[in-house]
Coordinates of C-alpha atoms in Angstrom, one line a residue:
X1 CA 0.0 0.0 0.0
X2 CA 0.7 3.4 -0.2
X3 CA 1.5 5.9 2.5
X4 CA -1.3 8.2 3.3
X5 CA 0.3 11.3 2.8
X6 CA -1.9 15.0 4.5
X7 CA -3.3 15.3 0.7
X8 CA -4.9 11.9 0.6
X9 CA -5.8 12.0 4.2
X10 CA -7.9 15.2 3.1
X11 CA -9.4 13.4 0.4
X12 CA -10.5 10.8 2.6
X13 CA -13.7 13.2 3.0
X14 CA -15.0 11.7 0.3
X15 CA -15.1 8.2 1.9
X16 CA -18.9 8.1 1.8
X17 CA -19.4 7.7 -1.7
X18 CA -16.1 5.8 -2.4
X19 CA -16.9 3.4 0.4
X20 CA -20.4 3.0 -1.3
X21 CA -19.1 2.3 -5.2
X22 CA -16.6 -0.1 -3.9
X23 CA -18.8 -2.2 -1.9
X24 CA -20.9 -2.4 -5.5
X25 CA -17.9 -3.3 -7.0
X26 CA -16.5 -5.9 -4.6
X27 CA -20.5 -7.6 -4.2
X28 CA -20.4 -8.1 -7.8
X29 CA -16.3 -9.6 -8.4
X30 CA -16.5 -13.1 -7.5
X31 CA -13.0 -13.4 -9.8
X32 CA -9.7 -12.6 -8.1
X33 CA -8.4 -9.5 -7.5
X34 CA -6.0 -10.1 -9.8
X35 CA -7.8 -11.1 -12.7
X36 CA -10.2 -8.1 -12.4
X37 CA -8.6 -5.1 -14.2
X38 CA -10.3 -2.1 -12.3
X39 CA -9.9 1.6 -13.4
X40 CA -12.1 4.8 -12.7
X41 CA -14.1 7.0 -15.7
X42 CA -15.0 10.7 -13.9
X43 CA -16.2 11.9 -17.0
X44 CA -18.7 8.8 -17.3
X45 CA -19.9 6.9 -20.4
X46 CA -22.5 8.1 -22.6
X47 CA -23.7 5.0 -24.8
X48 CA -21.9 1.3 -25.6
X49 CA -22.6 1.5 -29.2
X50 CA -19.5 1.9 -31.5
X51 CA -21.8 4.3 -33.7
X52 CA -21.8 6.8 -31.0
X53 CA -18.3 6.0 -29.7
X54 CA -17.1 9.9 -29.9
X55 CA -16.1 10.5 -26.8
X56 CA -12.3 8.8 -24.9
X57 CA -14.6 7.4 -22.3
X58 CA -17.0 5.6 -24.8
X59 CA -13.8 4.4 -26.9
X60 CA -12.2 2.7 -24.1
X61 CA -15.4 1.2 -23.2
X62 CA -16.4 0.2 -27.1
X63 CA -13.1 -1.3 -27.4
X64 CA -13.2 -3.7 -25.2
X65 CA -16.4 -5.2 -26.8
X66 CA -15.9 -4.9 -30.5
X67 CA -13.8 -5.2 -33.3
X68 CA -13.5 -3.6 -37.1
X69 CA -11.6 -4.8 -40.2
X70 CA -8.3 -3.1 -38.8
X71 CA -6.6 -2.0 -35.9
X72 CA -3.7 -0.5 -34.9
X73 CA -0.3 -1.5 -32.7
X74 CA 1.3 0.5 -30.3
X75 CA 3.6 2.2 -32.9
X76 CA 0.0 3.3 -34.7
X77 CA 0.7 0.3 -37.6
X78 CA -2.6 -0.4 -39.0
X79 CA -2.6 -4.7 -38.3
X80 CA -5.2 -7.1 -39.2
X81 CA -8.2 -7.9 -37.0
X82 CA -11.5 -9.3 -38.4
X83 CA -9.8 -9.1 -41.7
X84 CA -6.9 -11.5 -41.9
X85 CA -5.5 -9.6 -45.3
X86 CA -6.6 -6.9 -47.7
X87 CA -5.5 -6.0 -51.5
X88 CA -5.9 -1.8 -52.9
X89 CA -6.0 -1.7 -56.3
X90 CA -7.5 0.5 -59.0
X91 CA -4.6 3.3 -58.7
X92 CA -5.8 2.6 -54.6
X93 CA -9.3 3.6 -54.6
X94 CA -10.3 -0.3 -54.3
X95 CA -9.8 -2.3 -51.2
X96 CA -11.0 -5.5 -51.0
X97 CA -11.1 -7.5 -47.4
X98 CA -10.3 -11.0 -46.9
X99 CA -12.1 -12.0 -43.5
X100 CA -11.3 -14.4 -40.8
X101 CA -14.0 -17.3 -40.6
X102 CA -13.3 -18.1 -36.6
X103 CA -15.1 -14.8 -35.3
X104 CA -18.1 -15.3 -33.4
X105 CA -20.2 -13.0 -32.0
X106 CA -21.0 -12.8 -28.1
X107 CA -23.9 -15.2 -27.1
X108 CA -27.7 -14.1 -27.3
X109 CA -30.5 -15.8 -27.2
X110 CA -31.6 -13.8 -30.0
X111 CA -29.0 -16.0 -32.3
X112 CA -31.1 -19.0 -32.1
X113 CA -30.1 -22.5 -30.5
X114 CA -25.7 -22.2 -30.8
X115 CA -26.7 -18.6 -28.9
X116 CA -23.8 -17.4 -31.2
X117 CA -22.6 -17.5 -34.9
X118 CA -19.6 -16.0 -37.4
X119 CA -19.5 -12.6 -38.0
X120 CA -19.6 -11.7 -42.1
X121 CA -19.1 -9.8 -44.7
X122 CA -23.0 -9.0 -44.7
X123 CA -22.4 -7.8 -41.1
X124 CA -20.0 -5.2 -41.7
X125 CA -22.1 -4.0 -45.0
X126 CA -24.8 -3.7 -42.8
X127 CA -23.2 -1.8 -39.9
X128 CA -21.7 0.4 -42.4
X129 CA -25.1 1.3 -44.0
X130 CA -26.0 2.0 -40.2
X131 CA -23.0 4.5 -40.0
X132 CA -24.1 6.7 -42.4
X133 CA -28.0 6.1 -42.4
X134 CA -29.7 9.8 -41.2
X135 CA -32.3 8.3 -38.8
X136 CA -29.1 6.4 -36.6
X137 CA -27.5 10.3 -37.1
X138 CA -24.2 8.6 -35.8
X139 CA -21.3 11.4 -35.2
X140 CA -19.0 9.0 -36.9
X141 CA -20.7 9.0 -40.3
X142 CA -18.2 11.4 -41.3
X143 CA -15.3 8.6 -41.5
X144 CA -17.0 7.3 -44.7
X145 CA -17.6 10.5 -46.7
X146 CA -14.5 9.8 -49.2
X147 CA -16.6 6.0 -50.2
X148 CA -18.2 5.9 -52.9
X149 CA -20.1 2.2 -52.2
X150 CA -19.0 -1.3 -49.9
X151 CA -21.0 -4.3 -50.3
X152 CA -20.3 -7.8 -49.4
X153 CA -18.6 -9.9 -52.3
X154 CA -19.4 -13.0 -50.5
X155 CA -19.3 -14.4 -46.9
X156 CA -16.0 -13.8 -46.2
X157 CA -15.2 -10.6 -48.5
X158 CA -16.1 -7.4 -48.2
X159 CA -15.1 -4.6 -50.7
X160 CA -14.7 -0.7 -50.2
X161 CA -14.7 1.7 -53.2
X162 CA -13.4 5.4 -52.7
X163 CA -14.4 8.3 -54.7
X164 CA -10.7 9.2 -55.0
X165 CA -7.2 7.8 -53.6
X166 CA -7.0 8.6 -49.6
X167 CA -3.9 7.3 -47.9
X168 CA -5.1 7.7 -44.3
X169 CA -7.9 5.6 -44.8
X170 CA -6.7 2.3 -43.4
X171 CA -6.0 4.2 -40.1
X172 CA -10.0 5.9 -40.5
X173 CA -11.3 2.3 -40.5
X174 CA -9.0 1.4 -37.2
X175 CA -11.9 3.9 -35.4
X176 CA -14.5 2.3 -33.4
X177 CA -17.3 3.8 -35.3
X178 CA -16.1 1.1 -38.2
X179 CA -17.3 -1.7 -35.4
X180 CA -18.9 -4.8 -36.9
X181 CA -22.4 -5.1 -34.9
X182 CA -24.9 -7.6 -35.6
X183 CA -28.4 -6.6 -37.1
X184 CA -30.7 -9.0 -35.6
X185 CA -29.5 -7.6 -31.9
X186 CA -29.3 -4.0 -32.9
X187 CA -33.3 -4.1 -34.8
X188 CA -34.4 -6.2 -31.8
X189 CA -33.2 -3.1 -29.0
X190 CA -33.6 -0.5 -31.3
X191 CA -31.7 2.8 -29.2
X192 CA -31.5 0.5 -26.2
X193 CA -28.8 -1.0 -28.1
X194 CA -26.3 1.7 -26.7
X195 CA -27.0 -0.6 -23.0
X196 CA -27.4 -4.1 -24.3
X197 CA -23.8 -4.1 -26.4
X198 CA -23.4 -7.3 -28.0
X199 CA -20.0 -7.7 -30.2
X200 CA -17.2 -9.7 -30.8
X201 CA -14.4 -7.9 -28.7
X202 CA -12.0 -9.7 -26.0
X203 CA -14.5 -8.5 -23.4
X204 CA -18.5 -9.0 -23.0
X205 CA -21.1 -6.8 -21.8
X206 CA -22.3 -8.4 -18.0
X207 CA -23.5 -5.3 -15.9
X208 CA -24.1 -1.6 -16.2
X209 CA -26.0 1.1 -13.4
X210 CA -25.3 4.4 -15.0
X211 CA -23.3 6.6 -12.9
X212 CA -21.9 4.1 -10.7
X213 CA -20.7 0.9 -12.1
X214 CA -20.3 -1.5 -15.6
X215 CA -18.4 -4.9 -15.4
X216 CA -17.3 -6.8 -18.6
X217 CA -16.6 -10.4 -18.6
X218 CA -14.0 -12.6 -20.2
X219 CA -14.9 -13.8 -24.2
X220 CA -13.8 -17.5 -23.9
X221 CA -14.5 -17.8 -27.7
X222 CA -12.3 -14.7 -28.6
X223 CA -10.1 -15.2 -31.6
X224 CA -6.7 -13.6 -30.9
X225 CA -3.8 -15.4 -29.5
X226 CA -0.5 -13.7 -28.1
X227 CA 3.0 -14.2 -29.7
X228 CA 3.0 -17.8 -27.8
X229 CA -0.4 -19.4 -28.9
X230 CA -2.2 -18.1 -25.9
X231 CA -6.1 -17.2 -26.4
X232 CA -6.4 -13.6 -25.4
X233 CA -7.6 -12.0 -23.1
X234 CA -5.5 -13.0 -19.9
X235 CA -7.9 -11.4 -17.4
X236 CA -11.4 -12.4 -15.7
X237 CA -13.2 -9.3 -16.2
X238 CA -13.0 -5.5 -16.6
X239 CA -14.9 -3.1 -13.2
X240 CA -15.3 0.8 -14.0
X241 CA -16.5 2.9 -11.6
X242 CA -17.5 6.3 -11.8
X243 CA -16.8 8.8 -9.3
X244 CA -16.8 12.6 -10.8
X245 CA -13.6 13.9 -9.9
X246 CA -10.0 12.9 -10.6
X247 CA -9.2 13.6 -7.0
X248 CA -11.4 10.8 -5.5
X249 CA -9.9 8.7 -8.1
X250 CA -6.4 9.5 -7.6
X251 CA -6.9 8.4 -3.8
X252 CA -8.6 5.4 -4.8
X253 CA -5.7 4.6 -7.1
X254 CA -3.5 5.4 -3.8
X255 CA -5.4 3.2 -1.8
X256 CA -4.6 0.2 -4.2
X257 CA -9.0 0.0 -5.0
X258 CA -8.4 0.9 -8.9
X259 CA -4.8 -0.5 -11.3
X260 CA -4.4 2.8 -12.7
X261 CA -5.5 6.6 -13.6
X262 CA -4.7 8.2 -16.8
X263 CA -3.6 11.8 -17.5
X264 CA -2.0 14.8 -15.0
X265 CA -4.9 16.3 -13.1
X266 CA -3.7 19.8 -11.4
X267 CA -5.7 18.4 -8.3
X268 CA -2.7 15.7 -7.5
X269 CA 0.6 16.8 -10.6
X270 CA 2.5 18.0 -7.3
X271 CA 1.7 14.9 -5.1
X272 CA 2.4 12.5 -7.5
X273 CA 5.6 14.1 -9.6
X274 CA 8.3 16.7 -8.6
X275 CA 8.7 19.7 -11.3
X276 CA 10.8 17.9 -14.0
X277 CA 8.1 15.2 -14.6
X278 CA 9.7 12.4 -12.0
X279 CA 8.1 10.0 -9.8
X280 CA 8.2 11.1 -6.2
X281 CA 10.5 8.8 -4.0
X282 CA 7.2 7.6 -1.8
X283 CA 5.9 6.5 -4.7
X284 CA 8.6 4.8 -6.9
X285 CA 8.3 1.5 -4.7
X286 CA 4.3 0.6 -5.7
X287 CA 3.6 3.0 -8.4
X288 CA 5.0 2.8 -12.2
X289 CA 4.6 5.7 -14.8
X290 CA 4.6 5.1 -18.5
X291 CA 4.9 8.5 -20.7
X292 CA 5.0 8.8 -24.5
X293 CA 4.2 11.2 -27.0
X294 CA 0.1 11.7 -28.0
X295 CA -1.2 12.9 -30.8
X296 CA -2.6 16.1 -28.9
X297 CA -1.7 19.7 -29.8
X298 CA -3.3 22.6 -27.4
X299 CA -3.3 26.1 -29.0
X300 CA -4.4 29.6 -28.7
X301 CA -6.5 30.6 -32.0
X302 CA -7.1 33.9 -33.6
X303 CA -10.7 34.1 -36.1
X304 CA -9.4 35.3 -39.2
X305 CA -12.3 37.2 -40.4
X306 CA -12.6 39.1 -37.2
X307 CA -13.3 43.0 -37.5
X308 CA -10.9 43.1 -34.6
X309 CA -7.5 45.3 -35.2
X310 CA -5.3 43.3 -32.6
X311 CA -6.6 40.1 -34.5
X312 CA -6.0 41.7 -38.0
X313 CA -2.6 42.4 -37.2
X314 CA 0.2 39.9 -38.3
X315 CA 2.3 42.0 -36.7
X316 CA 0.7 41.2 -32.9
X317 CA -0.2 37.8 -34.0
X318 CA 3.5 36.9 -34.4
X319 CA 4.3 38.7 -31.0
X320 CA 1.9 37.0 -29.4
X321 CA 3.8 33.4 -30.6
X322 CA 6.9 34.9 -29.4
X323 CA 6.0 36.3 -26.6
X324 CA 5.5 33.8 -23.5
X325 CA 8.2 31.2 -22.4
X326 CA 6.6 27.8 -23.6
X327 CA 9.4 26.1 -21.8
X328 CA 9.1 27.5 -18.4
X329 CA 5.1 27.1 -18.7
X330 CA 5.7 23.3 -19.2
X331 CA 8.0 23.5 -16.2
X332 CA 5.3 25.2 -13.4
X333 CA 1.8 24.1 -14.9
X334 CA 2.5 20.7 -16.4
X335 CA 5.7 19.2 -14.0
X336 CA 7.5 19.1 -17.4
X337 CA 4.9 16.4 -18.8
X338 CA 4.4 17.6 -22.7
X339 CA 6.3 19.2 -25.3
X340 CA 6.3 22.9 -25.5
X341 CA 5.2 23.7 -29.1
X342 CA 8.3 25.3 -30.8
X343 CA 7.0 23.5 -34.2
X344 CA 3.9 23.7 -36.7
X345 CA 0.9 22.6 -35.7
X346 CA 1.6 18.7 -36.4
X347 CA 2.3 17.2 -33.3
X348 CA 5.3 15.6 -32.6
X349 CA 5.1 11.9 -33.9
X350 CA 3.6 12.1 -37.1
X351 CA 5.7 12.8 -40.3
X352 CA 5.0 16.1 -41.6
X353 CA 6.6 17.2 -37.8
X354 CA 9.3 19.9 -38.2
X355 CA 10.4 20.9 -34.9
X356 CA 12.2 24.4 -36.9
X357 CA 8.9 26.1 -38.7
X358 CA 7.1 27.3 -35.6
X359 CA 7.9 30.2 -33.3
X360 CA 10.5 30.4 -29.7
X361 CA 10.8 32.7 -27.1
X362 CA 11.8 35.8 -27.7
X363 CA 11.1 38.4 -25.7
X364 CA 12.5 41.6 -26.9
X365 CA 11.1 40.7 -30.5
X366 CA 8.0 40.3 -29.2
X367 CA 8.0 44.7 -27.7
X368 CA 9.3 45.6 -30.9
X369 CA 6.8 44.5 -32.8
X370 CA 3.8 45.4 -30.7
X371 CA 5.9 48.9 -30.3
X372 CA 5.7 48.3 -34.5
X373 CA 1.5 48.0 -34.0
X374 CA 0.9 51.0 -31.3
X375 CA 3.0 53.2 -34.2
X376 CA 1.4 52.0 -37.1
X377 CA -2.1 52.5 -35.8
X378 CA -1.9 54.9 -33.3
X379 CA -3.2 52.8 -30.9
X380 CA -1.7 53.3 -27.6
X381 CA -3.2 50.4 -25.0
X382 CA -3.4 47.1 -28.1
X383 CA -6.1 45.3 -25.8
X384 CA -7.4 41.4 -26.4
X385 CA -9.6 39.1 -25.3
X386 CA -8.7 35.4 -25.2
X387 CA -11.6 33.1 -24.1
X388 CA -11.2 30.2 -22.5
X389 CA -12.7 27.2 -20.2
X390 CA -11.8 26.9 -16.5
X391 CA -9.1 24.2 -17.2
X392 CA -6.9 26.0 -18.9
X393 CA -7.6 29.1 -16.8
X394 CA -3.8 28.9 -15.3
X395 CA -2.1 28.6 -18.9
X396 CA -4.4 31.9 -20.0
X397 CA -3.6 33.5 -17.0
X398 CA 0.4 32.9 -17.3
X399 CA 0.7 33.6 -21.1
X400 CA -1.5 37.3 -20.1
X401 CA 1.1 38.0 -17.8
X402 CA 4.1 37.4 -20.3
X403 CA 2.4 39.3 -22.8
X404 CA 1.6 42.3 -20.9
X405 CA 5.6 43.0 -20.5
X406 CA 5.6 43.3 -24.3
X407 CA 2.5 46.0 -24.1
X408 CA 0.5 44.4 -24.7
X409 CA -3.5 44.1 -22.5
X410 CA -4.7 40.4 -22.4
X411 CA -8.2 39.9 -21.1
X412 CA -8.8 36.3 -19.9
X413 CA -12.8 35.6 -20.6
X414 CA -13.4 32.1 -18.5
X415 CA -16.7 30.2 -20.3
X416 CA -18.3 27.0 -20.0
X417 CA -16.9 24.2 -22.2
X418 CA -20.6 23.9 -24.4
X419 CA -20.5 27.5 -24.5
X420 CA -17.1 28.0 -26.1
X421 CA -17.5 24.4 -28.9
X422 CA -20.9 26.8 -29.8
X423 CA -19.0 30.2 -30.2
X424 CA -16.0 29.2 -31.7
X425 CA -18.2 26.8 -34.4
X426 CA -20.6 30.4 -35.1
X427 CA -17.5 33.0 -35.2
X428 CA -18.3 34.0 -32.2
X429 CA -15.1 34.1 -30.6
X430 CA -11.9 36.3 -31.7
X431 CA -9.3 34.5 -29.7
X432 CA -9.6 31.0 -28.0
X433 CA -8.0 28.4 -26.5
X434 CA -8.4 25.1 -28.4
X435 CA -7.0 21.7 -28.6
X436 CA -7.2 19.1 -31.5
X437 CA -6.8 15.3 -30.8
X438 CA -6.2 13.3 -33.6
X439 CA -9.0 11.1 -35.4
X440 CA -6.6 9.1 -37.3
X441 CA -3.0 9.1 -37.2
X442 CA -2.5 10.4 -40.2
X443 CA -1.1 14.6 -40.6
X444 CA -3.9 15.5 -42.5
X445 CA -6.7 14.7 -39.7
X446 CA -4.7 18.3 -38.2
X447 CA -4.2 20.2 -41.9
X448 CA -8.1 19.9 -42.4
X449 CA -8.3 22.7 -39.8
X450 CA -7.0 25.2 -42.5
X451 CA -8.7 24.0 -45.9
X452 CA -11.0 26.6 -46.8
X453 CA -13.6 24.4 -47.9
X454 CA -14.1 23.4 -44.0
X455 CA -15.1 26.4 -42.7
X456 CA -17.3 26.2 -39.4
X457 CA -19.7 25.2 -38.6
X458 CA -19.7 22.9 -41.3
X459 CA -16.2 21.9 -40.8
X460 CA -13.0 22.1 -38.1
X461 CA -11.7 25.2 -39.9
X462 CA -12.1 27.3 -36.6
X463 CA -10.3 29.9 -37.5
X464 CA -11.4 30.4 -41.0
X465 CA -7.8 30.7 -42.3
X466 CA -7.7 30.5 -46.2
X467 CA -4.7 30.3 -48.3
X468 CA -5.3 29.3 -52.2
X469 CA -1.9 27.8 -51.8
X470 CA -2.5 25.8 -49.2
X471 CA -5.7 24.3 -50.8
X472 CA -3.6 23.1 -53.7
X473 CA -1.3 21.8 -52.1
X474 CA -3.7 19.8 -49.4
X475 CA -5.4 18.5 -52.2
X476 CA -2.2 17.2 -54.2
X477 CA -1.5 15.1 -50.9
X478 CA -4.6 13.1 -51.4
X479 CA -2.9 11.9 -54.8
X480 CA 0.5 11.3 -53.2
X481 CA 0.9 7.4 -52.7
X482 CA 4.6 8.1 -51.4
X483 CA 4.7 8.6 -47.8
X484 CA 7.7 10.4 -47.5
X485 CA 7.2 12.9 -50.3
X486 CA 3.4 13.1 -48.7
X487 CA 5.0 13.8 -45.4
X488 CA 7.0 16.4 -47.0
X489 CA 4.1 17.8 -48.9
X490 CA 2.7 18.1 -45.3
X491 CA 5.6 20.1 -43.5
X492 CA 5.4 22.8 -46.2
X493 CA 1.8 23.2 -45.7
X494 CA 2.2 23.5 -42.1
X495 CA 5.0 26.2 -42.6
X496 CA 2.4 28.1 -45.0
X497 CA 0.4 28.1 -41.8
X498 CA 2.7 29.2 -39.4
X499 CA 3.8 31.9 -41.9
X500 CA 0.3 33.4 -41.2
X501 CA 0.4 32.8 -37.9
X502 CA -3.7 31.8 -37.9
X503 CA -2.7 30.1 -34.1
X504 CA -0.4 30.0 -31.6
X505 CA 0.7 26.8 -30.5
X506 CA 1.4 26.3 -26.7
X507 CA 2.4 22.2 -26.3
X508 CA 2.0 18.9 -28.2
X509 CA 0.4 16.8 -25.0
X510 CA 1.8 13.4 -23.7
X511 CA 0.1 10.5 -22.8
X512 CA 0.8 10.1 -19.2
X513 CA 0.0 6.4 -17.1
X514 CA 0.2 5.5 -13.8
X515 CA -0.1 1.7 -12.7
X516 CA 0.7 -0.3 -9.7
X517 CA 3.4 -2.3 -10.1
X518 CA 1.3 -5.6 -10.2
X519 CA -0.3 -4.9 -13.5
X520 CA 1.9 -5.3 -16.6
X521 CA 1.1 -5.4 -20.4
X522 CA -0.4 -2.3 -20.0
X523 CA 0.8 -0.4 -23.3
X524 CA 0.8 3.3 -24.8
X525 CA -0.1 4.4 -27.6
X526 CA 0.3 8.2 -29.2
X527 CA -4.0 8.0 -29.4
X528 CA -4.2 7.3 -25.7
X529 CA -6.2 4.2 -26.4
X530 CA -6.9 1.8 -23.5
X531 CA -5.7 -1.8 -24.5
X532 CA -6.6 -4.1 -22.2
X533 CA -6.7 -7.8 -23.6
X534 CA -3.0 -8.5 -23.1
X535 CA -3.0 -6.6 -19.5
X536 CA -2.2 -9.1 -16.9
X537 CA -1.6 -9.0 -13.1
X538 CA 0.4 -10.9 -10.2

């Protein structure tokens, strides 16, 4: 166990509720602690269904239940999963799918007397007719926009068409939404679907009371095996609880009652890690941390079309990117856990990544050019307003104070999340802070932000930036089968950005694990998903 340091001894006041989940929890594990994989979701789970799997809470849940054509390895290599092999042809807008004939789905009675039978071809034409059907109005119906038809050759192959060559889409159909579900369970729950999950993933749906507990169970007929000829998965069961705030679950993790909490919550960075990103010493003997690179980037944004002066201006655009230490904000607000953002707007880890286009510190640039604005415009107190949620409140509140030594008046406007997604969709914002998480590992999930032709609200163009230069070159990368001139292709499109200066990059994020020291094969991955079928524990 841990030692019960003053901070968790003052979390302890939340006992009540803790002591009350756990008891749940403990009632309903016959198995073993150890094969019971136990981990917390504070910011709860919205549906079980792969269609609506949106959210990181609902994709670590989804995944444990079903699987698509693809998926992808730590090192975010797109590996076979349902299909055993696949063939692109026709200058790669073809791509035929040879299936696996050993995957069954989870038992229901609704499957007649075997309770269970193969999934098909048919079965992933119709869930991808459910994807994009209107009435379903899945979020993920997006991720087949670029196909022109699928259909089901036969049992066991299944074919994909695209209206035009699209490299990144093998890493688009790793995404839960591309889940094979069956149609005989889904017509016979209609929307209760999203509770009653039935798929073909490691784990299987047993239990769920909304807002305080879901329990998977073991698949005993899944289909992968580990490098030795082992079925996966090695554990009994999966328990997620759901108390709402990451300190409860950091004490809970403490306390040895959940394997592991994800992410660096300001509520316990300093109790957990000194400033450069280390393990404390009274936690080094029961506590391991696994870090790596995620496909993240937080950024401030400017609205291009704004009527705004200090947004206009190139001039305070650029001295705003120069203008705060990025370095010493990793140091104080993040314990030196991320990447300050020196680069484009690619995050570090995908090619197209050029660690020399973006913008550093410096500070004396950064007067002279606002001293450049007040002159030019007569303008004697440049004032701004950068809107943000209560988060990121501390990062606003440190880059204001950098940038008032250069002259220049920040205004920190603190919103709630909905609130800013709606203004910054409608142009209603002029300056925001904003973050963009990969779909698909691919450079071009983040370049979409600045193609004119996906302006908001009807695309992730935020900031409305437009460059006819850009658009060319965005669209020549769809055509580019080579990766390497693709990736280069990507890196001058990013520079074009940063030449504008549309944003001001602040850190490329890290994907940041703690575990008890009993739980190993417990991976990362640069898109932060949760892998559990080769976890095991002593």
């Amino acid at each position: 166990m841990l030692k019960l340091t003053p901070f968790l001894f003052q979390r302890l006041l939340y006992g009540s509720l803790i002591l009350m989940v756990l008891s749940c929890t403990s009632n309903d594990n016959s198995q073993s602690n150890h094969l019971v994989f136990k981990y917390n979701e504070h910011k709860n789970i919205g549906s079980l269904d792969p269609a609506f799997s949106k959210d990181l809470a609902d994709i670590w849940a989804t995944h444990q239940l079903f699987n698509g054509l693809v998926q992808m390895d730590d090192q975010l290599n797109v590996k076979p999963s349902i299909a055993k092999s696949w063939t692109i042809t026709d200058s790669a807008k073809t791509y035929t799918f040879n299936l696996r004939k050993d995957v069954f789905f989870h038992k229901h009675e609704l499957f007649g007397k075997d309770s269970t039978r193969i999934a098909n071809a048919l079965d992933f034409e119709y869930s991808f007719k459910r994807l994009i059907d209107k009435t379903v109005a899945s979020p993920g119906s997006w991720v087949l926009n670029k196909v022109d038809r699928f259909y089901a050759v036969n049992d066991s192959v299944f074919q994909i068409e695209l209206k035009q060559p699209f490299p990144a889409f093998l890493g688009l159909l790793t995404m839960k939404y591309c889940s094979v579900v069956p149609k005989e369970i889904v017509t016979h729950y209609g929307n209760d679907f999203r509770s009653h999950p039935i798929g073909t993933g490691p784990f299987k749906f047993k239990r769920w009371e909304e807002n305080l507990k879901l329990v998977f169970r073991r698949n005993n007929t899944y289909f992968e095996t580990d490098s030795k000829g082992q079925q996966l998965p090695y554990l009994e069961a999966i328990a997620i609880t759901f108390l709402p705030d990451k300190q409860s679950e950091f004490l809970q993790f403490a306390q040895g009652n959940i394997d592991f909490v994800s992410g660096l919550d300001g509520s316990y960075k300093d109790e957990i890690l000194t400033t450069d990103g280390k393990l404390k010493p009274k936690y080094a003997e029961d506590v391991k941390m696994i870090r790596g690179p995620y496909l993240n980037t937080e950024y401030l944004a400017f609205f291009m079309e704004s009527s705004v002066n200090t947004i206009q201006s190139l001039k305070l655009r650029k001295a705003i990117n120069v203008g705060f230490d990025r370095n010493k904000m990793m140091t104080y607000l993040r314990n030196g856990i991320g990447i300050p953002a020196n680069g484009g707007f690619i995050p570090k880890g995908l090619p197209g990544y050029d660690a020399t286009i973006g913008f550093h510190y410096q500070p004396e640039l950064a007067k002279q050019l606002v001293a450049e604005f007040k002159a030019e415009t007569g303008i004697k107190n440049p004032k701004i307003t950068l809107t943000t949620t209560s988060n990121y409140l501390s990062f606003c509140e440190f880059i204001q104070r950098e940038l008032q030594k250069t002259g220049l008046v920040v205004n920190v406007d603190v919103i709630p999340p909905s609130s800013l997604k709606d203004a910054k969709a409608n142009g209603q914002v002029d300056f925001f802070r904003a973050s963009w998480i990969a779909d698909y590992p691919d450079a071009e999930n983040y370049l979409s932000l600045y193609y004119s032709k996906n302006f908001a609200p009807n695309g992730p163009n935020y900031t409305h930036f437009k460059s006819d230069k850009f658009d060319q070159m965005y669209e020549a990368a769809y055509l580019e089968t080579d990766p390497i001139l693709r990736a280069q292709l990507y890196t001058k499109m990013d520079s074009l950005i940063m030449d504008s200066a549309p944003i001001a990059p602040l850190f490329y994020d890290e994907v940041v694990r703690f575990t008890r020291k009993n739980v190993n094969g417990l991976g990362i991955n640069a898109t932060n998903l949760l892998e559990i079928k080769s976890v095991k524990k002593d």
